[in-house]
mmCIF file of C-alpha atoms in Angstrom:
data_model
loop_
_atom_site.group_PDB
_atom_site.id
_atom_site.type_symbol
_atom_site.label_atom_id
_atom_site.label_comp_id
_atom_site.label_asym_id
_atom_site.label_seq_id
_atom_site.Cartn_x
_atom_site.Cartn_y
_atom_site.Cartn_z
ATOM 1 C CA MET Q 1 -24.565 -46.032 -5.319
ATOM 2 C CA ARG Q 2 -20.921 -45.834 -6.385
ATOM 3 C CA ASP Q 3 -17.854 -43.870 -5.360
ATOM 4 C CA THR Q 4 -16.593 -41.480 -8.021
ATOM 5 C CA VAL Q 5 -12.966 -41.649 -9.085
ATOM 6 C CA LEU Q 6 -11.422 -38.276 -8.310
ATOM 7 C CA VAL Q 7 -9.582 -37.065 -11.389
ATOM 8 C CA GLY Q 8 -8.546 -33.772 -12.931
ATOM 9 C CA GLU Q 9 -10.856 -31.233 -14.513
ATOM 10 C CA ASN Q 10 -12.694 -32.321 -17.675
ATOM 11 C CA PRO Q 11 -14.758 -30.270 -20.152
ATOM 12 C CA ALA Q 12 -17.875 -29.084 -18.395
ATOM 13 C CA VAL Q 13 -20.497 -30.010 -20.970
ATOM 14 C CA GLY Q 14 -20.560 -33.043 -23.206
ATOM 15 C CA THR Q 15 -22.475 -33.615 -26.393
ATOM 16 C CA GLY Q 16 -26.024 -34.806 -26.009
ATOM 17 C CA SER Q 17 -28.720 -36.394 -28.093
ATOM 18 C CA GLY Q 18 -30.545 -35.113 -31.146
ATOM 19 C CA GLU Q 19 -32.543 -32.892 -28.823
ATOM 20 C CA ASP Q 20 -29.464 -30.635 -28.771
ATOM 21 C CA ALA Q 21 -30.221 -29.588 -32.373
ATOM 22 C CA ALA Q 22 -30.462 -25.842 -33.011
ATOM 23 C CA ILE Q 23 -33.802 -24.040 -32.939
ATOM 24 C CA ASP Q 24 -34.868 -20.973 -34.872
ATOM 25 C CA VAL Q 25 -34.609 -18.014 -32.472
ATOM 26 C CA ARG Q 26 -36.805 -15.075 -33.513
ATOM 27 C CA ARG Q 27 -38.398 -13.801 -30.294
ATOM 28 C CA LEU Q 28 -36.762 -13.518 -26.890
ATOM 29 C CA LEU Q 29 -37.876 -12.566 -23.412
ATOM 30 C CA VAL Q 30 -34.944 -11.185 -21.410
ATOM 31 C CA ILE Q 31 -35.411 -11.159 -17.629
ATOM 32 C CA HIS Q 32 -32.734 -9.145 -15.878
ATOM 33 C CA ASN Q 33 -31.743 -8.068 -12.412
ATOM 34 C CA PRO Q 34 -31.276 -4.263 -12.614
ATOM 35 C CA THR Q 35 -29.090 -4.113 -9.475
ATOM 36 C CA ALA Q 36 -26.112 -5.029 -11.650
ATOM 37 C CA GLY Q 37 -24.601 -1.772 -12.835
ATOM 38 C CA GLY Q 38 -21.426 -0.588 -14.528
ATOM 39 C CA ARG Q 39 -19.848 -2.863 -17.084
ATOM 40 C CA ARG Q 40 -22.401 -5.606 -16.375
ATOM 41 C CA ALA Q 41 -25.250 -3.341 -17.464
ATOM 42 C CA ARG Q 42 -23.223 -2.324 -20.507
ATOM 43 C CA ARG Q 43 -22.723 -5.995 -21.318
ATOM 44 C CA LEU Q 44 -26.478 -6.573 -21.339
ATOM 45 C CA ARG Q 45 -27.121 -3.539 -23.546
ATOM 46 C CA ALA Q 46 -24.430 -4.736 -25.950
ATOM 47 C CA VAL Q 47 -25.906 -8.245 -26.105
ATOM 48 C CA VAL Q 48 -29.425 -6.920 -26.747
ATOM 49 C CA ALA Q 49 -28.110 -4.597 -29.479
ATOM 50 C CA ARG Q 50 -26.338 -7.479 -31.191
ATOM 51 C CA LEU Q 51 -29.399 -9.710 -31.002
ATOM 52 C CA GLU Q 52 -31.613 -6.994 -32.474
ATOM 53 C CA ALA Q 53 -29.038 -6.401 -35.216
ATOM 54 C CA ARG Q 54 -29.610 -10.047 -36.205
ATOM 55 C CA GLY Q 55 -33.324 -9.348 -36.625
ATOM 56 C CA ILE Q 56 -34.369 -10.964 -33.333
ATOM 57 C CA GLY Q 57 -37.211 -9.365 -31.395
ATOM 58 C CA VAL Q 58 -36.217 -8.753 -27.780
ATOM 59 C CA THR Q 59 -38.535 -7.932 -24.883
ATOM 60 C CA VAL Q 60 -36.720 -6.900 -21.691
ATOM 61 C CA ARG Q 61 -38.362 -7.211 -18.267
ATOM 62 C CA PRO Q 62 -36.446 -5.951 -15.214
ATOM 63 C CA THR Q 63 -37.112 -7.527 -11.842
ATOM 64 C CA GLY Q 64 -38.195 -5.402 -8.906
ATOM 65 C CA ARG Q 65 -38.041 -7.884 -6.056
ATOM 66 C CA ARG Q 66 -37.284 -11.489 -5.178
ATOM 67 C CA GLY Q 67 -39.603 -13.863 -7.016
ATOM 68 C CA ASP Q 68 -40.184 -11.639 -10.047
ATOM 69 C CA ALA Q 69 -37.777 -13.556 -12.288
ATOM 70 C CA GLU Q 70 -39.514 -16.835 -11.503
ATOM 71 C CA ALA Q 71 -42.967 -15.348 -12.081
ATOM 72 C CA PHE Q 72 -41.944 -13.760 -15.396
ATOM 73 C CA ALA Q 73 -40.467 -17.040 -16.654
ATOM 74 C CA ARG Q 74 -43.509 -19.023 -15.573
ATOM 75 C CA ALA Q 75 -45.818 -16.574 -17.352
ATOM 76 C CA ALA Q 76 -43.830 -16.709 -20.613
ATOM 77 C CA ASP Q 77 -45.967 -18.030 -23.461
ATOM 78 C CA PRO Q 78 -44.201 -20.597 -25.694
ATOM 79 C CA ALA Q 79 -46.451 -19.405 -28.512
ATOM 80 C CA GLU Q 80 -45.030 -15.891 -28.235
ATOM 81 C CA VAL Q 81 -41.329 -16.409 -27.373
ATOM 82 C CA ASP Q 82 -38.746 -18.920 -28.585
ATOM 83 C CA ALA Q 83 -36.549 -18.717 -25.482
ATOM 84 C CA VAL Q 84 -36.207 -16.951 -22.135
ATOM 85 C CA VAL Q 85 -32.889 -15.254 -21.343
ATOM 86 C CA ALA Q 86 -31.773 -14.776 -17.738
ATOM 87 C CA ALA Q 87 -29.495 -11.746 -17.360
ATOM 88 C CA GLY Q 88 -28.050 -11.779 -13.860
ATOM 89 C CA GLY Q 89 -26.146 -13.894 -11.395
ATOM 90 C CA ASP Q 90 -26.700 -17.520 -10.465
ATOM 91 C CA GLY Q 91 -29.508 -16.520 -8.079
ATOM 92 C CA THR Q 92 -31.481 -14.766 -10.817
ATOM 93 C CA ILE Q 93 -30.834 -17.663 -13.201
ATOM 94 C CA ASN Q 94 -32.063 -20.086 -10.542
ATOM 95 C CA GLU Q 95 -35.323 -18.161 -10.239
ATOM 96 C CA VAL Q 96 -35.797 -18.225 -14.013
ATOM 97 C CA ILE Q 97 -35.152 -21.971 -14.088
ATOM 98 C CA ASN Q 98 -37.762 -22.513 -11.372
ATOM 99 C CA GLY Q 99 -40.219 -20.565 -13.524
ATOM 100 C CA LEU Q 100 -39.299 -22.534 -16.642
ATOM 101 C CA ALA Q 101 -39.879 -25.762 -14.705
ATOM 102 C CA THR Q 102 -43.611 -25.298 -15.269
ATOM 103 C CA HIS Q 103 -43.142 -25.511 -19.033
ATOM 104 C CA ALA Q 104 -40.672 -28.418 -18.836
ATOM 105 C CA GLU Q 105 -42.982 -30.432 -16.584
ATOM 106 C CA ALA Q 106 -45.783 -29.894 -19.100
ATOM 107 C CA GLY Q 107 -43.625 -31.323 -21.863
ATOM 108 C CA LYS Q 108 -43.185 -27.946 -23.588
ATOM 109 C CA PRO Q 109 -39.792 -26.740 -22.353
ATOM 110 C CA LEU Q 110 -38.738 -23.203 -23.196
ATOM 111 C CA PRO Q 111 -34.987 -22.927 -23.817
ATOM 112 C CA LEU Q 112 -32.898 -20.854 -21.406
ATOM 113 C CA GLY Q 113 -30.362 -18.292 -22.580
ATOM 114 C CA ILE Q 114 -27.845 -16.701 -20.210
ATOM 115 C CA VAL Q 115 -26.177 -13.298 -19.989
ATOM 116 C CA PRO Q 116 -23.748 -13.688 -17.032
ATOM 117 C CA MET Q 117 -23.958 -10.647 -14.741
ATOM 118 C CA GLY Q 118 -23.278 -12.058 -11.276
ATOM 119 C CA THR Q 119 -20.464 -12.380 -8.772
ATOM 120 C CA ALA Q 120 -19.442 -15.984 -9.512
ATOM 121 C CA ASN Q 121 -21.322 -16.913 -12.735
ATOM 122 C CA VAL Q 122 -20.847 -20.623 -12.032
ATOM 123 C CA LEU Q 123 -23.503 -21.857 -14.474
ATOM 124 C CA ALA Q 124 -21.930 -19.817 -17.264
ATOM 125 C CA ALA Q 125 -18.578 -21.426 -16.472
ATOM 126 C CA GLU Q 126 -20.109 -24.907 -16.531
ATOM 127 C CA LEU Q 127 -21.564 -24.189 -19.972
ATOM 128 C CA GLY Q 128 -18.364 -22.671 -21.317
ATOM 129 C CA LEU Q 129 -19.908 -19.216 -21.768
ATOM 130 C CA THR Q 130 -17.688 -16.142 -21.735
ATOM 131 C CA MET Q 131 -18.265 -12.537 -20.674
ATOM 132 C CA ASP Q 132 -17.837 -11.291 -24.253
ATOM 133 C CA ALA Q 133 -21.019 -9.679 -25.628
ATOM 134 C CA ASP Q 134 -20.431 -10.897 -29.190
ATOM 135 C CA ARG Q 135 -20.018 -14.512 -28.121
ATOM 136 C CA ILE Q 136 -22.952 -14.389 -25.714
ATOM 137 C CA ALA Q 137 -25.228 -13.016 -28.445
ATOM 138 C CA ALA Q 138 -23.936 -15.609 -30.919
ATOM 139 C CA ALA Q 139 -24.653 -18.452 -28.471
ATOM 140 C CA ILE Q 140 -28.225 -17.253 -27.924
ATOM 141 C CA ALA Q 141 -28.959 -16.427 -31.559
ATOM 142 C CA GLY Q 142 -27.392 -19.662 -32.800
ATOM 143 C CA GLY Q 143 -30.158 -21.627 -31.088
ATOM 144 C CA LYS Q 144 -27.978 -24.671 -30.329
ATOM 145 C CA ARG Q 145 -29.379 -26.459 -27.308
ATOM 146 C CA THR Q 146 -27.547 -28.328 -24.590
ATOM 147 C CA MET Q 147 -29.909 -30.466 -22.513
ATOM 148 C CA ILE Q 148 -29.138 -30.308 -18.785
ATOM 149 C CA TRP Q 149 -30.568 -32.303 -15.877
ATOM 150 C CA PRO Q 150 -31.579 -30.033 -12.986
ATOM 151 C CA ALA Q 151 -32.244 -31.369 -9.494
ATOM 152 C CA GLN Q 152 -34.630 -30.295 -6.765
ATOM 153 C CA ALA Q 153 -34.506 -29.784 -3.018
ATOM 154 C CA ASN Q 154 -37.928 -30.136 -1.370
ATOM 155 C CA GLY Q 155 -39.443 -29.247 -4.743
ATOM 156 C CA ARG Q 156 -37.255 -26.206 -5.426
ATOM 157 C CA VAL Q 157 -35.112 -26.601 -8.529
ATOM 158 C CA PHE Q 158 -31.352 -26.055 -8.687
ATOM 159 C CA SER Q 159 -28.936 -26.552 -11.572
ATOM 160 C CA LEU Q 160 -25.510 -26.359 -9.902
ATOM 161 C CA MET Q 161 -25.344 -27.499 -6.312
ATOM 162 C CA ALA Q 162 -27.148 -27.671 -2.991
ATOM 163 C CA GLY Q 163 -25.294 -27.490 0.302
ATOM 164 C CA VAL Q 164 -25.875 -28.032 4.004
ATOM 165 C CA GLY Q 165 -23.458 -26.929 6.697
ATOM 166 C CA LEU Q 166 -20.838 -24.187 6.525
ATOM 167 C CA ASP Q 167 -21.510 -23.072 2.949
ATOM 168 C CA ALA Q 168 -25.275 -22.814 3.545
ATOM 169 C CA ARG Q 169 -24.665 -20.796 6.700
ATOM 170 C CA VAL Q 170 -22.407 -18.398 4.762
ATOM 171 C CA VAL Q 171 -24.960 -17.990 1.952
ATOM 172 C CA GLU Q 172 -27.719 -17.344 4.486
ATOM 173 C CA ARG Q 173 -25.757 -14.757 6.478
ATOM 174 C CA VAL Q 174 -23.723 -12.869 3.861
ATOM 175 C CA ASP Q 175 -24.679 -9.188 3.721
ATOM 176 C CA PRO Q 176 -26.050 -8.250 0.252
ATOM 177 C CA ARG Q 177 -24.701 -4.708 0.627
ATOM 178 C CA VAL Q 178 -21.185 -5.991 1.308
ATOM 179 C CA LYS Q 179 -21.556 -8.416 -1.595
ATOM 180 C CA ARG Q 180 -22.383 -5.548 -3.947
ATOM 181 C CA LEU Q 181 -19.342 -3.625 -2.716
ATOM 182 C CA ILE Q 182 -16.632 -6.292 -2.697
ATOM 183 C CA GLY Q 183 -18.113 -9.226 -4.631
ATOM 184 C CA LYS Q 184 -16.587 -12.605 -3.742
ATOM 185 C CA GLY Q 185 -14.723 -11.008 -0.838
ATOM 186 C CA ALA Q 186 -18.037 -10.833 1.030
ATOM 187 C CA TYR Q 187 -18.197 -14.639 1.066
ATOM 188 C CA VAL Q 188 -14.608 -14.886 2.297
ATOM 189 C CA ALA Q 189 -15.349 -12.464 5.135
ATOM 190 C CA GLU Q 190 -18.553 -14.265 6.126
ATOM 191 C CA THR Q 191 -16.802 -17.635 5.997
ATOM 192 C CA LEU Q 192 -14.279 -16.376 8.540
ATOM 193 C CA VAL Q 193 -17.110 -15.105 10.757
ATOM 194 C CA GLN Q 194 -18.901 -18.453 10.579
ATOM 195 C CA LEU Q 195 -15.729 -20.407 11.258
ATOM 196 C CA ALA Q 196 -15.281 -18.365 14.422
ATOM 197 C CA THR Q 197 -18.866 -18.388 15.670
ATOM 198 C CA ARG Q 198 -21.049 -21.141 14.177
ATOM 199 C CA PRO Q 199 -22.114 -24.165 16.231
ATOM 200 C CA ASP Q 200 -20.528 -27.501 15.329
ATOM 201 C CA HIS Q 201 -23.637 -29.153 13.877
ATOM 202 C CA ARG Q 202 -23.802 -32.746 12.669
ATOM 203 C CA TYR Q 203 -26.142 -33.910 9.924
ATOM 204 C CA ARG Q 204 -27.789 -37.275 9.358
ATOM 205 C CA VAL Q 205 -27.439 -38.192 5.681
ATOM 206 C CA ILE Q 206 -29.097 -41.060 3.795
ATOM 207 C CA LEU Q 207 -27.858 -41.789 0.263
ATOM 208 C CA ASP Q 208 -30.359 -43.665 -1.914
ATOM 209 C CA ASP Q 209 -31.523 -46.567 0.270
ATOM 210 C CA GLY Q 210 -28.314 -46.838 2.278
ATOM 211 C CA GLU Q 211 -27.759 -46.535 5.988
ATOM 212 C CA ALA Q 212 -27.709 -43.133 7.664
ATOM 213 C CA GLN Q 213 -24.330 -41.554 8.352
ATOM 214 C CA GLU Q 214 -23.343 -38.491 10.358
ATOM 215 C CA LEU Q 215 -21.412 -35.725 8.595
ATOM 216 C CA ALA Q 216 -20.235 -32.182 9.268
ATOM 217 C CA SER Q 217 -21.160 -30.784 5.835
ATOM 218 C CA VAL Q 218 -22.664 -32.001 2.564
ATOM 219 C CA ILE Q 219 -22.625 -30.593 -0.964
ATOM 220 C CA VAL Q 220 -24.848 -32.187 -3.604
ATOM 221 C CA ALA Q 221 -23.357 -31.266 -6.972
ATOM 222 C CA LYS Q 222 -24.833 -31.248 -10.483
ATOM 223 C CA GLY Q 223 -21.823 -29.462 -11.955
ATOM 224 C CA HIS Q 224 -18.139 -29.723 -11.119
ATOM 225 C CA PHE Q 225 -17.456 -26.039 -10.402
ATOM 226 C CA TYR Q 226 -18.167 -24.608 -6.947
ATOM 227 C CA GLY Q 227 -18.148 -21.005 -5.715
ATOM 228 C CA GLY Q 228 -16.595 -19.755 -8.952
ATOM 229 C CA ARG Q 229 -13.914 -22.006 -10.492
ATOM 230 C CA PHE Q 230 -13.169 -24.192 -7.476
ATOM 231 C CA ILE Q 231 -13.833 -27.914 -7.891
ATOM 232 C CA CYS Q 232 -15.486 -30.269 -5.405
ATOM 233 C CA ALA Q 233 -16.974 -32.934 -7.693
ATOM 234 C CA PRO Q 234 -14.612 -33.308 -10.674
ATOM 235 C CA ASP Q 235 -16.773 -35.820 -12.540
ATOM 236 C CA ALA Q 236 -20.133 -34.060 -12.134
ATOM 237 C CA ARG Q 237 -21.730 -32.836 -15.367
ATOM 238 C CA LEU Q 238 -24.928 -30.872 -15.948
ATOM 239 C CA THR Q 239 -25.798 -33.182 -18.844
ATOM 240 C CA GLU Q 240 -25.751 -36.374 -16.748
ATOM 241 C CA PRO Q 241 -28.726 -37.682 -14.687
ATOM 242 C CA GLU Q 242 -26.710 -38.105 -11.489
ATOM 243 C CA LEU Q 243 -26.150 -36.401 -8.161
ATOM 244 C CA HIS Q 244 -22.546 -36.223 -6.978
ATOM 245 C CA VAL Q 245 -22.586 -35.992 -3.197
ATOM 246 C CA CYS Q 246 -19.508 -34.457 -1.542
ATOM 247 C CA LEU Q 247 -19.112 -35.815 1.987
ATOM 248 C CA PHE Q 248 -17.237 -33.856 4.665
ATOM 249 C CA PRO Q 249 -17.235 -36.132 7.733
ATOM 250 C CA ARG Q 250 -15.111 -34.391 10.339
ATOM 251 C CA GLY Q 251 -16.507 -31.613 12.499
ATOM 252 C CA GLY Q 252 -14.922 -28.765 14.424
ATOM 253 C CA ARG Q 253 -13.412 -25.452 13.371
ATOM 254 C CA LEU Q 254 -9.990 -26.838 12.478
ATOM 255 C CA ASN Q 255 -11.467 -29.447 10.153
ATOM 256 C CA ALA Q 256 -13.829 -26.868 8.622
ATOM 257 C CA LEU Q 257 -10.827 -24.615 7.969
ATOM 258 C CA ARG Q 258 -8.941 -27.585 6.516
ATOM 259 C CA TYR Q 259 -11.813 -28.339 4.114
ATOM 260 C CA VAL Q 260 -12.059 -24.695 3.049
ATOM 261 C CA TRP Q 261 -8.319 -24.671 2.337
ATOM 262 C CA GLY Q 262 -8.636 -27.940 0.438
ATOM 263 C CA VAL Q 263 -11.324 -26.491 -1.846
ATOM 264 C CA THR Q 264 -9.552 -23.204 -2.538
ATOM 265 C CA ALA Q 265 -6.103 -24.797 -2.965
ATOM 266 C CA GLY Q 266 -7.356 -27.584 -5.213
ATOM 267 C CA ARG Q 267 -6.181 -30.235 -2.724
ATOM 268 C CA LEU Q 268 -9.534 -31.608 -1.581
ATOM 269 C CA ALA Q 269 -9.283 -34.832 -3.626
ATOM 270 C CA ARG Q 270 -6.116 -35.748 -1.689
ATOM 271 C CA PHE Q 271 -7.835 -35.710 1.703
ATOM 272 C CA PRO Q 272 -8.255 -39.330 2.888
ATOM 273 C CA ASP Q 273 -11.495 -38.549 4.750
ATOM 274 C CA TYR Q 274 -13.202 -36.778 1.806
ATOM 275 C CA ARG Q 275 -15.420 -38.713 -0.610
ATOM 276 C CA VAL Q 276 -17.653 -38.048 -3.597
ATOM 277 C CA VAL Q 277 -20.462 -40.555 -4.086
ATOM 278 C CA THR Q 278 -22.826 -40.760 -7.084
ATOM 279 C CA VAL Q 279 -26.495 -41.331 -6.221
ATOM 280 C CA ARG Q 280 -30.045 -40.557 -7.354
ATOM 281 C CA ARG Q 281 -31.534 -39.426 -4.034
ATOM 282 C CA VAL Q 282 -30.282 -37.773 -0.842
ATOM 283 C CA ARG Q 283 -32.070 -37.106 2.431
ATOM 284 C CA ILE Q 284 -30.468 -34.790 4.979
ATOM 285 C CA GLU Q 285 -31.720 -34.239 8.508
ATOM 286 C CA GLY Q 286 -30.261 -31.756 10.948
ATOM 287 C CA PRO Q 287 -30.151 -30.669 14.570
ATOM 288 C CA ALA Q 288 -33.254 -29.834 16.546
ATOM 289 C CA GLY Q 289 -35.398 -27.058 15.144
ATOM 290 C CA ASP Q 290 -37.985 -26.691 12.449
ATOM 291 C CA GLY Q 291 -39.459 -24.043 10.177
ATOM 292 C CA LEU Q 292 -37.480 -20.809 10.248
ATOM 293 C CA PHE Q 293 -35.239 -22.188 13.004
ATOM 294 C CA ALA Q 294 -34.037 -25.213 11.025
ATOM 295 C CA ASP Q 295 -30.669 -25.120 9.273
ATOM 296 C CA ALA Q 296 -30.710 -23.651 5.782
ATOM 297 C CA VAL Q 297 -30.156 -25.518 2.525
ATOM 298 C CA GLN Q 298 -28.417 -23.370 -0.075
ATOM 299 C CA GLY Q 299 -28.989 -24.005 -3.764
ATOM 300 C CA ASP Q 300 -27.192 -22.150 -6.567
ATOM 301 C CA GLY Q 301 -26.055 -19.557 -4.018
ATOM 302 C CA ASP Q 302 -29.427 -18.794 -2.397
ATOM 303 C CA VAL Q 303 -31.409 -20.361 0.448
ATOM 304 C CA LEU Q 304 -33.765 -22.837 -1.255
ATOM 305 C CA ALA Q 305 -35.105 -24.830 1.676
ATOM 306 C CA ARG Q 306 -34.654 -25.775 5.307
ATOM 307 C CA LEU Q 307 -33.967 -29.126 6.879
ATOM 308 C CA PRO Q 308 -35.040 -31.839 6.615
ATOM 309 C CA VAL Q 309 -34.507 -31.909 2.853
ATOM 310 C CA GLU Q 310 -35.061 -34.501 0.124
ATOM 311 C CA ILE Q 311 -32.876 -33.975 -2.941
ATOM 312 C CA THR Q 312 -33.574 -35.783 -6.211
ATOM 313 C CA LEU Q 313 -33.270 -35.244 -9.942
ATOM 314 C CA ALA Q 314 -36.029 -33.024 -11.264
ATOM 315 C CA GLY Q 315 -37.352 -35.678 -13.669
ATOM 316 C CA TRP Q 316 -37.104 -33.483 -16.777
ATOM 317 C CA ARG Q 317 -34.381 -31.860 -18.809
ATOM 318 C CA LEU Q 318 -33.954 -28.181 -19.608
ATOM 319 C CA PRO Q 319 -32.644 -26.945 -22.972
ATOM 320 C CA VAL Q 320 -29.972 -24.241 -22.588
ATOM 321 C CA LEU Q 321 -28.688 -22.097 -25.456
ATOM 322 C CA ALA Q 322 -24.952 -22.615 -25.148
ATOM 323 C CA GLY Q 323 -23.663 -23.315 -28.640
#
């Protein structure tokens, strides 16, 4: 276990091994969340049109409910498609990645393509993807793979971050209808509600084989962006087999507000009580309660698990089309 030196922002994705070589993309399965309307839906139609103009066969499957994206990705046949494209926000992409885990674990990983259509689009930012339809289509059609290391929380895969404490409470309680209406503002509003009303919980955290420590909040990062373009773990990279654990030790509403300000103002690294530690395994235990009554663990912006949670690297890499 080592402390990470807190430095400025670096490029999100580095070059990898020969496994990053381009593949021949001829057949695509596009899994999309149809709740995204307006210009986001137009973006998807434009990307599909550009892919088809390149002679690529595209099959589009809209989701109807939670879990569909994961099931569609799991059922994808590597003999029939060259890659699976997730068209949606980070939650939809997370579902697709959990479905693709089946293929990766079997040693036959299907590459992931991304059409960003969400509120924050954090994974797209980590990969350097834009919102431009031409460039999105070019990245997918080009077939250049970047190999990323996902992690897992109690067996559920995440690619960006997992959190326990204030951020998990906000993710769990934010109203989807408000989110559709005002986007990121819904998280700001719910954060204020939680700051005013949530209990001051403490969490028991064990890093690798170290001694347990009590903390107010924990974020386990695979990438350096958080909640959009904010930065909690400056050195974290999707391409590296490490977990960067952000430790928020002090409890109480004033300290929670101070940490929120530190994240949004880019001042968090200057806080003397804040640390980022690089590990391979994290165990987090919470206050009394189990099952549905235990505190939530958010991963990639959705509730992935409940405490206690064991977080480790997934043990396999996922190819992502991000050339």
